[in-house]
Amino acid sequence: MITATSPVALHGTFDAADITFLLKPVLVDSTDVMEKERLIQSGARHYSEMISFEKPPTLAYEAIFADALDRGAERMGREIASLAVALQRISPKIVTLVSLVRAGAPIGVLLARALKRIGVDVAHFGVSIVRDRGLDHNALDFILARRPASSVFFVDGWTGKGAIASELERTLARRAEVEPRLVVLADPCGGAWLAASGEDWLIPSGILGATVSGLISRSILNDDVVGPGDFHGCIVWSHLRGYDRTRPFIETVETHVEAALATTPAAEWTSAHRQERAAASSDVIDAIAARHGVTNRNRIKPGIAEATRAILRRVPERIFVDDPADPDLAALVHLARSAKVPLDRLPGDVAPYRAVTLIRPIA
């Protein structure tokens, strides 16, 4: 049995002023990764009903993260600043950031701090969204009772195939008061409303899980522990406290955000940018699906962060990379070699992505 703590107000290990998670801490049994994969692929269970125990990162993996942060913090700070300036122009007085748990949380914290620094009234919440099941409407109702709908922007780290962007649009189609304005750092599939770039690059927080996200698990939507009036559930991974990098990560990147705010132009993400990226993304997904006989495209996990997380959480069959010597792929290559997952080098054939993981079919 997994155990969890239940704070009165859920902030994880973030500063309480940085984010409020609208999640219900729950207790659920841990599901073995292979069994979880079998249940997902057979249709017996939805992925959100189960969770596998999150292990501490190894010393080698933490060193890879430290190197990624050292190399990527300046770019991340600059791109956060560009998004903040863009949001200030669109909504100069009041902004409500709704970060999609959990990859959106550290991005949203940095973005909220930047907006406060340039004089915007900001509130920041962490909310669950589940593929095929939608956004947590109880959480959204909670926010809209306190903040104007026109001020709401949704935050995530990146897009992969665009499944979450599509889920957000589908969920909000019957809620005309809220626009599905998704803000991300990297949008290689062209699914976001606003992005700092369309490049698939190594966002440092993308290769860690709970230990850079306030020790919060990904969200859980299981009828045994989440009732009709509840927020979606989560685990607080207290056993990872000794490995937590949440606040050091935020403080490191924030210094670069501060340095960039005065000189960085506002991010611009046009329909032409989105269309170009969407076409390129579709082409590479189609090619991989055709080449490997994939009928369920949920088995294809494109982009550095998604490809890396798929090795940690799922059962990978093989990984396609542009160049295995690319330093931005160090975490992915380390995990692949540790798990003895084949790496296929496909120079130029995975663009606009730099890595794609294919999940193994489980009978």
PDB file of N, CA and C in Angstrom, residues 112-159:
ATOM      1  N   ALA A 112       4.603  32.744 -12.872  1.00  0.00           N
ATOM      2  CA  ALA A 112       3.881  33.575 -11.896  1.00  0.00           C
ATOM      3  C   ALA A 112       4.821  34.552 -11.210  1.00  0.00           C
ATOM      4  N   ARG A 113       6.002  34.097 -10.837  1.00  0.00           N
ATOM      5  CA  ARG A 113       6.966  34.992 -10.207  1.00  0.00           C
ATOM      6  C   ARG A 113       7.373  36.126 -11.154  1.00  0.00           C
ATOM      7  N   ALA A 114       7.558  35.786 -12.433  1.00  0.00           N
ATOM      8  CA  ALA A 114       7.944  36.807 -13.412  1.00  0.00           C
ATOM      9  C   ALA A 114       6.843  37.843 -13.593  1.00  0.00           C
ATOM     10  N   LEU A 115       5.604  37.390 -13.668  1.00  0.00           N
ATOM     11  CA  LEU A 115       4.485  38.314 -13.843  1.00  0.00           C
ATOM     12  C   LEU A 115       4.320  39.227 -12.625  1.00  0.00           C
ATOM     13  N   LYS A 116       4.489  38.678 -11.443  1.00  0.00           N
ATOM     14  CA  LYS A 116       4.418  39.512 -10.232  1.00  0.00           C
ATOM     15  C   LYS A 116       5.511  40.577 -10.255  1.00  0.00           C
ATOM     16  N   ARG A 117       6.683  40.188 -10.735  1.00  0.00           N
ATOM     17  CA  ARG A 117       7.813  41.121 -10.777  1.00  0.00           C
ATOM     18  C   ARG A 117       7.537  42.301 -11.700  1.00  0.00           C
ATOM     19  N   ILE A 118       6.722  42.082 -12.740  1.00  0.00           N
ATOM     20  CA  ILE A 118       6.427  43.187 -13.667  1.00  0.00           C
ATOM     21  C   ILE A 118       5.049  43.801 -13.404  1.00  0.00           C
ATOM     22  N   GLY A 119       4.523  43.578 -12.192  1.00  0.00           N
ATOM     23  CA  GLY A 119       3.374  44.336 -11.730  1.00  0.00           C
ATOM     24  C   GLY A 119       2.000  43.790 -12.036  1.00  0.00           C
ATOM     25  N   VAL A 120       1.909  42.501 -12.374  1.00  0.00           N
ATOM     26  CA  VAL A 120       0.616  41.897 -12.680  1.00  0.00           C
ATOM     27  C   VAL A 120       0.057  41.186 -11.443  1.00  0.00           C
ATOM     28  N   ASP A 121      -1.245  41.295 -11.211  1.00  0.00           N
ATOM     29  CA  ASP A 121      -1.937  40.551 -10.155  1.00  0.00           C
ATOM     30  C   ASP A 121      -2.074  39.104 -10.624  1.00  0.00           C
ATOM     31  N   VAL A 122      -1.382  38.200  -9.949  1.00  0.00           N
ATOM     32  CA  VAL A 122      -1.324  36.801 -10.400  1.00  0.00           C
ATOM     33  C   VAL A 122      -1.818  35.861  -9.312  1.00  0.00           C
ATOM     34  N   ALA A 123      -2.601  34.873  -9.721  1.00  0.00           N
ATOM     35  CA  ALA A 123      -2.904  33.716  -8.880  1.00  0.00           C
ATOM     36  C   ALA A 123      -2.495  32.481  -9.673  1.00  0.00           C
ATOM     37  N   HIS A 124      -2.035  31.465  -8.960  1.00  0.00           N
ATOM     38  CA  HIS A 124      -1.511  30.277  -9.641  1.00  0.00           C
ATOM     39  C   HIS A 124      -2.033  29.008  -8.970  1.00  0.00           C
ATOM     40  N   PHE A 125      -2.656  28.152  -9.781  1.00  0.00           N
ATOM     41  CA  PHE A 125      -3.221  26.901  -9.305  1.00  0.00           C
ATOM     42  C   PHE A 125      -2.668  25.731 -10.111  1.00  0.00           C
ATOM     43  N   GLY A 126      -2.559  24.579  -9.469  1.00  0.00           N
ATOM     44  CA  GLY A 126      -2.207  23.341 -10.161  1.00  0.00           C
ATOM     45  C   GLY A 126      -3.442  22.465 -10.264  1.00  0.00           C
ATOM     46  N   VAL A 127      -3.773  22.066 -11.484  1.00  0.00           N
ATOM     47  CA  VAL A 127      -5.029  21.360 -11.746  1.00  0.00           C
ATOM     48  C   VAL A 127      -4.764  20.136 -12.620  1.00  0.00           C
ATOM     49  N   SER A 128      -5.536  19.089 -12.412  1.00  0.00           N
ATOM     50  CA  SER A 128      -5.399  17.857 -13.193  1.00  0.00           C
ATOM     51  C   SER A 128      -6.158  17.925 -14.509  1.00  0.00           C
ATOM     52  N   ILE A 129      -5.521  17.365 -15.540  1.00  0.00           N
ATOM     53  CA  ILE A 129      -6.212  17.076 -16.796  1.00  0.00           C
ATOM     54  C   ILE A 129      -5.810  15.664 -17.191  1.00  0.00           C
ATOM     55  N   VAL A 130      -6.769  14.867 -17.633  1.00  0.00           N
ATOM     56  CA  VAL A 130      -6.534  13.461 -17.939  1.00  0.00           C
ATOM     57  C   VAL A 130      -6.967  13.187 -19.370  1.00  0.00           C
ATOM     58  N   ARG A 131      -6.061  12.596 -20.149  1.00  0.00           N
ATOM     59  CA  ARG A 131      -6.400  12.268 -21.534  1.00  0.00           C
ATOM     60  C   ARG A 131      -7.629  11.362 -21.575  1.00  0.00           C
ATOM     61  N   ASP A 132      -8.570  11.698 -22.415  1.00  0.00           N
ATOM     62  CA  ASP A 132      -9.842  10.980 -22.624  1.00  0.00           C
ATOM     63  C   ASP A 132     -10.880  11.244 -21.540  1.00  0.00           C
ATOM     64  N   ARG A 133     -10.476  11.900 -20.434  1.00  0.00           N
ATOM     65  CA  ARG A 133     -11.424  12.154 -19.342  1.00  0.00           C
ATOM     66  C   ARG A 133     -11.554  13.630 -18.988  1.00  0.00           C
ATOM     67  N   GLY A 134     -10.646  14.433 -19.499  1.00  0.00           N
ATOM     68  CA  GLY A 134     -10.823  15.868 -19.415  1.00  0.00           C
ATOM     69  C   GLY A 134     -10.199  16.570 -18.230  1.00  0.00           C
ATOM     70  N   LEU A 135     -10.454  17.882 -18.191  1.00  0.00           N
ATOM     71  CA  LEU A 135      -9.992  18.758 -17.123  1.00  0.00           C
ATOM     72  C   LEU A 135     -10.868  18.548 -15.885  1.00  0.00           C
ATOM     73  N   ASP A 136     -10.297  18.763 -14.717  1.00  0.00           N
ATOM     74  CA  ASP A 136     -11.044  18.653 -13.469  1.00  0.00           C
ATOM     75  C   ASP A 136     -11.997  19.850 -13.359  1.00  0.00           C
ATOM     76  N   HIS A 137     -13.289  19.621 -13.599  1.00  0.00           N
ATOM     77  CA  HIS A 137     -14.271  20.709 -13.579  1.00  0.00           C
ATOM     78  C   HIS A 137     -14.505  21.241 -12.173  1.00  0.00           C
ATOM     79  N   ASN A 138     -14.368  20.391 -11.161  1.00  0.00           N
ATOM     80  CA  ASN A 138     -14.511  20.894  -9.793  1.00  0.00           C
ATOM     81  C   ASN A 138     -13.419  21.914  -9.483  1.00  0.00           C
ATOM     82  N   ALA A 139     -12.212  21.636  -9.935  1.00  0.00           N
ATOM     83  CA  ALA A 139     -11.106  22.574  -9.730  1.00  0.00           C
ATOM     84  C   ALA A 139     -11.338  23.862 -10.515  1.00  0.00           C
ATOM     85  N   LEU A 140     -11.804  23.725 -11.750  1.00  0.00           N
ATOM     86  CA  LEU A 140     -12.065  24.918 -12.556  1.00  0.00           C
ATOM     87  C   LEU A 140     -13.170  25.768 -11.927  1.00  0.00           C
ATOM     88  N   ASP A 141     -14.214  25.128 -11.409  1.00  0.00           N
ATOM     89  CA  ASP A 141     -15.280  25.877 -10.731  1.00  0.00           C
ATOM     90  C   ASP A 141     -14.737  26.643  -9.530  1.00  0.00           C
ATOM     91  N   PHE A 142     -13.846  25.999  -8.780  1.00  0.00           N
ATOM     92  CA  PHE A 142     -13.222  26.627  -7.619  1.00  0.00           C
ATOM     93  C   PHE A 142     -12.479  27.904  -8.045  1.00  0.00           C
ATOM     94  N   ILE A 143     -11.750  27.815  -9.140  1.00  0.00           N
ATOM     95  CA  ILE A 143     -10.975  28.965  -9.629  1.00  0.00           C
ATOM     96  C   ILE A 143     -11.902  30.079 -10.098  1.00  0.00           C
ATOM     97  N   LEU A 144     -12.921  29.729 -10.880  1.00  0.00           N
ATOM     98  CA  LEU A 144     -13.804  30.745 -11.461  1.00  0.00           C
ATOM     99  C   LEU A 144     -14.677  31.426 -10.412  1.00  0.00           C
ATOM    100  N   ALA A 145     -14.821  30.817  -9.246  1.00  0.00           N
ATOM    101  CA  ALA A 145     -15.546  31.480  -8.150  1.00  0.00           C
ATOM    102  C   ALA A 145     -14.703  32.577  -7.513  1.00  0.00           C
ATOM    103  N   ARG A 146     -13.419  32.591  -7.858  1.00  0.00           N
ATOM    104  CA  ARG A 146     -12.487  33.528  -7.226  1.00  0.00           C
ATOM    105  C   ARG A 146     -11.771  34.457  -8.205  1.00  0.00           C
ATOM    106  N   ARG A 147     -11.718  34.070  -9.474  1.00  0.00           N
ATOM    107  CA  ARG A 147     -10.958  34.843 -10.453  1.00  0.00           C
ATOM    108  C   ARG A 147     -11.779  34.962 -11.737  1.00  0.00           C
ATOM    109  N   PRO A 148     -11.618  36.069 -12.489  1.00  0.00           N
ATOM    110  CA  PRO A 148     -12.384  36.226 -13.726  1.00  0.00           C
ATOM    111  C   PRO A 148     -11.941  35.228 -14.802  1.00  0.00           C
ATOM    112  N   ALA A 149     -12.922  34.714 -15.523  1.00  0.00           N
ATOM    113  CA  ALA A 149     -12.629  33.736 -16.574  1.00  0.00           C
ATOM    114  C   ALA A 149     -11.712  34.303 -17.647  1.00  0.00           C
ATOM    115  N   SER A 150     -11.847  35.593 -17.905  1.00  0.00           N
ATOM    116  CA  SER A 150     -11.033  36.224 -18.949  1.00  0.00           C
ATOM    117  C   SER A 150      -9.555  36.270 -18.602  1.00  0.00           C
ATOM    118  N   SER A 151      -9.222  36.037 -17.314  1.00  0.00           N
ATOM    119  CA  SER A 151      -7.822  36.106 -16.884  1.00  0.00           C
ATOM    120  C   SER A 151      -7.125  34.753 -16.915  1.00  0.00           C
ATOM    121  N   VAL A 152      -7.834  33.676 -17.288  1.00  0.00           N
ATOM    122  CA  VAL A 152      -7.311  32.319 -17.153  1.00  0.00           C
ATOM    123  C   VAL A 152      -6.443  31.913 -18.342  1.00  0.00           C
ATOM    124  N   PHE A 153      -5.252  31.415 -18.035  1.00  0.00           N
ATOM    125  CA  PHE A 153      -4.352  30.840 -19.029  1.00  0.00           C
ATOM    126  C   PHE A 153      -3.856  29.508 -18.471  1.00  0.00           C
ATOM    127  N   PHE A 154      -3.838  28.495 -19.301  1.00  0.00           N
ATOM    128  CA  PHE A 154      -3.391  27.168 -18.896  1.00  0.00           C
ATOM    129  C   PHE A 154      -1.903  27.014 -19.232  1.00  0.00           C
ATOM    130  N   VAL A 155      -1.165  26.350 -18.353  1.00  0.00           N
ATOM    131  CA  VAL A 155       0.288  26.255 -18.498  1.00  0.00           C
ATOM    132  C   VAL A 155       0.722  24.798 -18.496  1.00  0.00           C
ATOM    133  N   ASP A 156       1.593  24.459 -19.444  1.00  0.00           N
ATOM    134  CA  ASP A 156       2.240  23.153 -19.457  1.00  0.00           C
ATOM    135  C   ASP A 156       3.689  23.362 -19.872  1.00  0.00           C
ATOM    136  N   GLY A 157       4.479  22.307 -19.805  1.00  0.00           N
ATOM    137  CA  GLY A 157       5.879  22.456 -20.148  1.00  0.00           C
ATOM    138  C   GLY A 157       6.136  22.450 -21.639  1.00  0.00           C
ATOM    139  N   TRP A 158       5.462  21.536 -22.352  1.00  0.00           N
ATOM    140  CA  TRP A 158       5.728  21.305 -23.772  1.00  0.00           C
ATOM    141  C   TRP A 158       4.533  20.577 -24.371  1.00  0.00           C
ATOM    142  N   THR A 159       4.543  20.401 -25.666  1.00  0.00           N
ATOM    143  CA  THR A 159       3.566  19.525 -26.313  1.00  0.00           C
ATOM    144  C   THR A 159       4.295  18.341 -26.938  1.00  0.00           C
TER     145      THR A 159
END
